[in-house]
Amino acid sequence: QLHASGGGLVQPGGSLRLSCTASELTLRSYTIVWFRQAPGKEREGISCIRRTSTGTNYADSVKARFTISRDGAKNTVYLQMNSLKPEDTAVYYCAAAARGICSWSGSDFRYWGQGTQVTVSS
């Protein structure tokens, strides 16, 4: 029910913007988290925007480089990623939960996108 897009190959220091859209959910009614999973590593919650508000949270690994935002009219949540590093290489997923607070625990999220690959390499 969620669709993540916008991944690709980018050089270190570059930028990408990921999008999370939904066909049957009104995303402003859900807390949305971007997770990522690199090969051989555990899934990591990196950015959250709380439902019905603009409150956001970021993991230390992406703070000051990534920005999460919401466009209610387009029913889309974005993840703007700047100053990308090779260690940002991963599959990125968006997930939605009806709860009003942020969580980095994947089990708290009922709805998931299919993932989009981000590769940072020269």
XYZ file of N, CA and C in Angstrom:
366
model
N 0.800 -1.201 0.000
C 0.000 0.000 0.000
C 0.843 1.265 0.000
N 2.121 1.145 0.286
C 3.035 2.260 0.180
C 3.986 1.999 -0.971
N 4.416 3.079 -1.606
C 5.332 2.937 -2.729
C 6.479 3.898 -2.534
N 7.688 3.366 -2.413
C 8.887 4.173 -2.259
C 9.600 4.271 -3.602
N 10.066 5.461 -3.917
C 10.762 5.666 -5.182
C 11.802 6.756 -5.029
N 12.635 6.906 -6.066
C 13.611 7.980 -6.085
C 15.040 7.554 -5.843
N 15.265 6.284 -5.576
C 16.619 5.813 -5.367
C 17.431 5.824 -6.649
N 18.716 5.540 -6.497
C 19.588 5.498 -7.658
C 21.042 5.494 -7.246
N 21.894 5.719 -8.226
C 23.341 5.773 -8.016
C 23.768 7.233 -7.977
N 24.504 7.600 -6.946
C 24.954 8.978 -6.787
C 26.373 8.964 -6.245
N 27.137 9.981 -6.602
C 28.502 10.086 -6.103
C 28.516 10.613 -4.677
N 29.552 10.301 -3.928
C 29.672 10.861 -2.571
C 29.570 12.382 -2.604
N 28.826 12.910 -1.639
C 28.575 14.344 -1.593
C 27.348 14.778 -2.363
N 26.778 13.878 -3.120
C 25.600 14.197 -3.915
C 24.311 14.138 -3.122
N 23.213 14.339 -3.841
C 21.887 14.389 -3.212
C 20.901 13.517 -3.965
N 19.912 13.040 -3.238
C 18.766 12.335 -3.803
C 17.542 12.719 -2.995
N 16.390 12.642 -3.630
C 15.136 12.812 -2.894
C 14.270 11.578 -3.104
N 13.952 10.932 -2.001
C 13.071 9.779 -2.038
C 11.641 10.231 -1.801
N 10.704 9.495 -2.401
C 9.277 9.777 -2.230
C 8.571 8.533 -1.726
N 7.608 8.747 -0.873
C 6.753 7.679 -0.364
C 5.316 8.081 -0.632
N 4.631 7.301 -1.451
C 3.240 7.588 -1.772
C 2.364 6.406 -1.372
N 1.068 6.654 -1.344
C 0.125 5.600 -0.958
C -1.116 5.686 -1.820
N -1.656 4.520 -2.131
C -2.849 4.490 -2.970
C -4.130 4.463 -2.154
N -4.072 3.917 -0.963
C -5.291 3.755 -0.170
C -5.208 4.388 1.211
N -4.066 4.926 1.556
C -3.906 5.569 2.854
C -3.752 7.072 2.661
N -4.291 7.829 3.602
C -4.052 9.266 3.638
C -2.864 9.479 4.565
N -1.716 9.753 3.979
C -0.474 9.695 4.749
C -0.406 10.714 5.874
N -1.107 11.825 5.770
C -1.026 12.810 6.862
C -1.663 12.271 8.146
N -2.433 11.187 8.034
C -3.051 10.579 9.209
C -2.155 9.522 9.859
N -0.964 9.357 9.319
C -0.054 8.330 9.805
C 1.316 8.915 10.128
N 1.945 8.334 11.124
C 3.350 8.603 11.365
C 4.155 7.796 10.350
N 5.057 8.468 9.674
C 5.842 7.831 8.623
C 7.305 7.800 9.030
N 7.905 6.651 8.874
C 9.335 6.484 9.149
C 10.027 5.941 7.906
N 11.186 6.478 7.636
C 12.076 5.892 6.644
C 13.064 4.984 7.367
N 13.099 3.741 6.917
C 14.085 2.777 7.384
C 15.063 2.516 6.244
N 16.210 1.957 6.591
C 17.128 1.493 5.564
C 17.813 0.232 6.047
N 18.239 -0.576 5.080
C 18.960 -1.793 5.415
C 20.068 -2.004 4.406
N 21.275 -2.006 4.915
C 22.450 -2.271 4.094
C 22.764 -3.762 4.132
N 23.445 -4.270 3.115
C 23.771 -5.698 3.094
C 24.540 -6.119 4.340
N 24.066 -7.179 4.975
C 24.733 -7.703 6.153
C 24.499 -6.930 7.427
N 23.649 -5.904 7.354
C 23.376 -5.088 8.541
C 21.908 -5.150 8.910
N 21.618 -4.784 10.145
C 20.236 -4.743 10.603
C 19.518 -3.520 10.021
N 18.222 -3.631 9.925
C 17.408 -2.502 9.487
C 17.522 -1.361 10.498
N 17.600 -0.160 9.978
C 17.830 1.031 10.815
C 16.763 2.077 10.508
N 16.091 2.545 11.529
C 15.166 3.664 11.372
C 15.962 4.943 11.365
N 15.724 5.811 10.362
C 16.578 6.990 10.235
C 15.831 8.311 10.281
N 14.566 8.328 9.935
C 13.865 9.613 9.895
C 12.373 9.378 10.083
N 11.743 10.265 10.853
C 10.339 10.096 11.204
C 9.619 11.431 11.149
N 8.381 11.400 10.662
C 7.516 12.569 10.741
C 6.200 12.117 11.353
N 5.789 12.815 12.396
C 4.620 12.386 13.147
C 3.329 12.767 12.424
N 2.298 11.956 12.647
C 1.019 12.188 11.977
C 0.387 13.481 12.432
N -0.319 14.091 11.535
C -1.068 15.340 11.753
C -0.214 16.477 12.275
N 1.098 16.359 12.167
C 1.958 17.447 12.636
C 3.217 17.484 11.793
N 4.068 18.423 12.079
C 5.348 18.519 11.377
C 6.506 18.096 12.265
N 6.197 17.491 13.414
C 7.260 17.032 14.294
C 8.085 15.942 13.647
N 9.406 16.062 13.730
C 10.295 15.108 13.085
C 11.372 14.613 14.052
N 11.920 13.468 13.735
C 13.054 12.902 14.471
C 14.033 12.312 13.464
N 15.302 12.325 13.835
C 16.338 11.787 12.964
C 17.324 10.951 13.767
N 17.824 9.902 13.142
C 18.926 9.151 13.734
C 20.193 9.994 13.652
N 21.077 9.768 14.575
C 22.321 10.545 14.587
C 23.103 10.389 13.287
N 22.971 9.226 12.665
C 23.749 8.940 11.454
C 23.354 9.823 10.273
N 22.159 10.432 10.315
C 21.710 11.241 9.179
C 21.348 12.669 9.575
N 21.388 12.957 10.854
C 21.006 14.296 11.328
C 21.834 15.359 10.637
N 21.171 16.434 10.260
C 21.774 17.591 9.582
C 22.075 17.329 8.104
N 21.881 16.107 7.635
C 22.065 15.802 6.213
C 20.761 15.446 5.511
N 19.865 14.799 6.231
C 18.596 14.350 5.663
C 17.457 15.185 6.228
N 16.426 15.391 5.406
C 15.248 16.127 5.836
C 13.992 15.389 5.383
N 13.110 15.120 6.324
C 11.832 14.482 5.996
C 10.753 15.554 5.953
N 9.836 15.430 4.995
C 8.764 16.411 4.884
C 7.539 15.735 4.299
N 6.440 16.470 4.378
C 5.159 15.910 3.948
C 4.462 16.906 3.038
N 3.887 16.431 1.940
C 3.027 17.246 1.079
C 1.647 16.606 1.081
N 0.748 17.189 1.878
C -0.574 16.608 2.019
C -1.359 16.580 0.721
N -1.209 17.605 -0.080
C -1.960 17.681 -1.332
C -1.569 16.559 -2.291
N -0.311 16.157 -2.246
C 0.173 15.082 -3.116
C 0.178 13.727 -2.413
N -0.241 13.721 -1.136
C -0.242 12.476 -0.358
C 1.115 11.791 -0.426
N 2.147 12.573 -0.195
C 3.517 12.095 -0.369
C 4.379 12.558 0.801
N 5.271 11.682 1.222
C 6.303 12.033 2.199
C 7.640 11.914 1.490
N 8.460 12.927 1.693
C 9.757 12.978 1.027
C 10.896 12.775 2.024
N 11.995 12.275 1.527
C 13.242 12.242 2.287
C 14.315 12.863 1.396
N 14.667 14.092 1.724
C 15.739 14.776 1.006
C 17.063 14.379 1.633
N 17.939 13.819 0.829
C 19.210 13.314 1.340
C 20.343 14.102 0.689
N 21.075 14.820 1.498
C 22.204 15.625 1.026
C 23.509 15.093 1.606
N 24.602 15.522 1.020
C 25.939 15.126 1.507
C 26.037 13.619 1.696
N 25.599 12.898 0.695
C 25.553 11.440 0.810
C 26.947 10.840 0.913
N 27.024 9.770 1.694
C 28.269 9.065 1.956
C 28.138 7.611 1.487
N 29.238 6.954 1.208
C 29.153 5.539 0.823
C 28.420 4.691 1.851
N 28.537 5.050 3.121
C 27.858 4.269 4.162
C 26.352 4.479 4.173
N 25.846 5.393 3.350
C 24.401 5.555 3.194
C 23.823 4.553 2.195
N 24.684 3.790 1.540
C 24.224 2.790 0.578
C 23.362 1.742 1.284
N 22.154 1.573 0.789
C 21.197 0.655 1.418
C 19.924 0.632 0.588
N 19.044 -0.304 0.928
C 17.669 -0.256 0.438
C 16.866 0.558 1.448
N 16.143 1.540 0.941
C 15.380 2.445 1.786
C 13.891 2.099 1.691
N 13.253 2.013 2.846
C 11.841 1.680 2.932
C 11.095 2.779 3.676
N 9.861 3.042 3.263
C 8.995 3.878 4.083
C 7.951 2.978 4.741
N 7.549 3.376 5.933
C 6.585 2.605 6.695
C 5.636 3.561 7.391
N 4.404 3.104 7.609
C 3.371 3.950 8.192
C 2.730 3.268 9.383
N 2.445 4.075 10.388
C 1.757 3.584 11.578
C 0.741 4.621 12.022
N -0.352 4.148 12.612
C -1.397 5.061 13.080
C -1.021 5.747 14.385
N 0.001 5.265 15.073
C 0.417 5.862 16.338
C 0.914 7.280 16.109
N 0.849 8.098 17.136
C 1.209 9.500 16.993
C 2.626 9.847 17.390
N 3.413 8.846 17.766
C 4.784 9.123 18.180
C 5.735 8.351 17.288
N 6.959 8.824 17.233
C 7.956 8.172 16.401
C 8.503 6.927 17.097
N 8.893 5.970 16.272
C 9.489 4.735 16.764
C 10.483 4.251 15.732
N 11.579 3.668 16.189
C 12.539 3.048 15.280
C 12.348 1.538 15.219
N 11.281 1.035 15.858
C 11.021 -0.393 15.854
C 10.108 -0.761 14.700
N 10.587 -1.586 13.803
C 9.810 -1.958 12.640
C 8.502 -2.639 12.968
N 8.447 -3.322 14.102
C 7.228 -4.037 14.478
C 6.083 -3.088 14.808
N 6.372 -1.812 15.005
C 5.326 -0.828 15.294
C 4.612 -0.353 14.038
N 5.085 -0.776 12.871
C 4.561 -0.253 11.611
C 3.837 -1.345 10.828
N 2.601 -1.019 10.470
C 1.749 -1.998 9.791
C 1.933 -1.983 8.278
N 2.200 -0.797 7.734
C 2.245 -0.648 6.286
C 3.672 -0.344 5.836
N 4.098 -1.022 4.765
C 5.454 -0.879 4.271
C 5.471 -0.696 2.759
N 6.429 0.080 2.316
C 6.703 0.158 0.893
C 7.656 -0.952 0.492
N 7.899 -1.057 -0.796
C 8.684 -2.166 -1.316
C 10.188 -1.921 -1.271
N 10.602 -0.705 -1.001
C 12.021 -0.403 -0.930
C 12.565 0.160 -2.223
N 13.528 1.055 -2.088
C 14.205 1.626 -3.244
C 15.703 1.662 -2.941
N 16.500 1.242 -3.901
C 17.943 1.103 -3.692
C 18.638 2.452 -3.841
N 19.468 2.771 -2.865
C 20.338 3.945 -2.936
C 21.779 3.460 -2.884
N 22.549 3.831 -3.882
C 23.953 3.452 -3.938
C 24.798 4.715 -4.053
N 25.707 4.878 -3.099
C 26.591 6.040 -3.095
C 28.002 5.538 -3.387
N 28.485 5.877 -4.558
C 29.782 5.360 -4.986
C 30.369 6.249 -6.069
N 31.678 6.336 -6.076
C 32.358 7.089 -7.127
C 32.743 6.163 -8.277
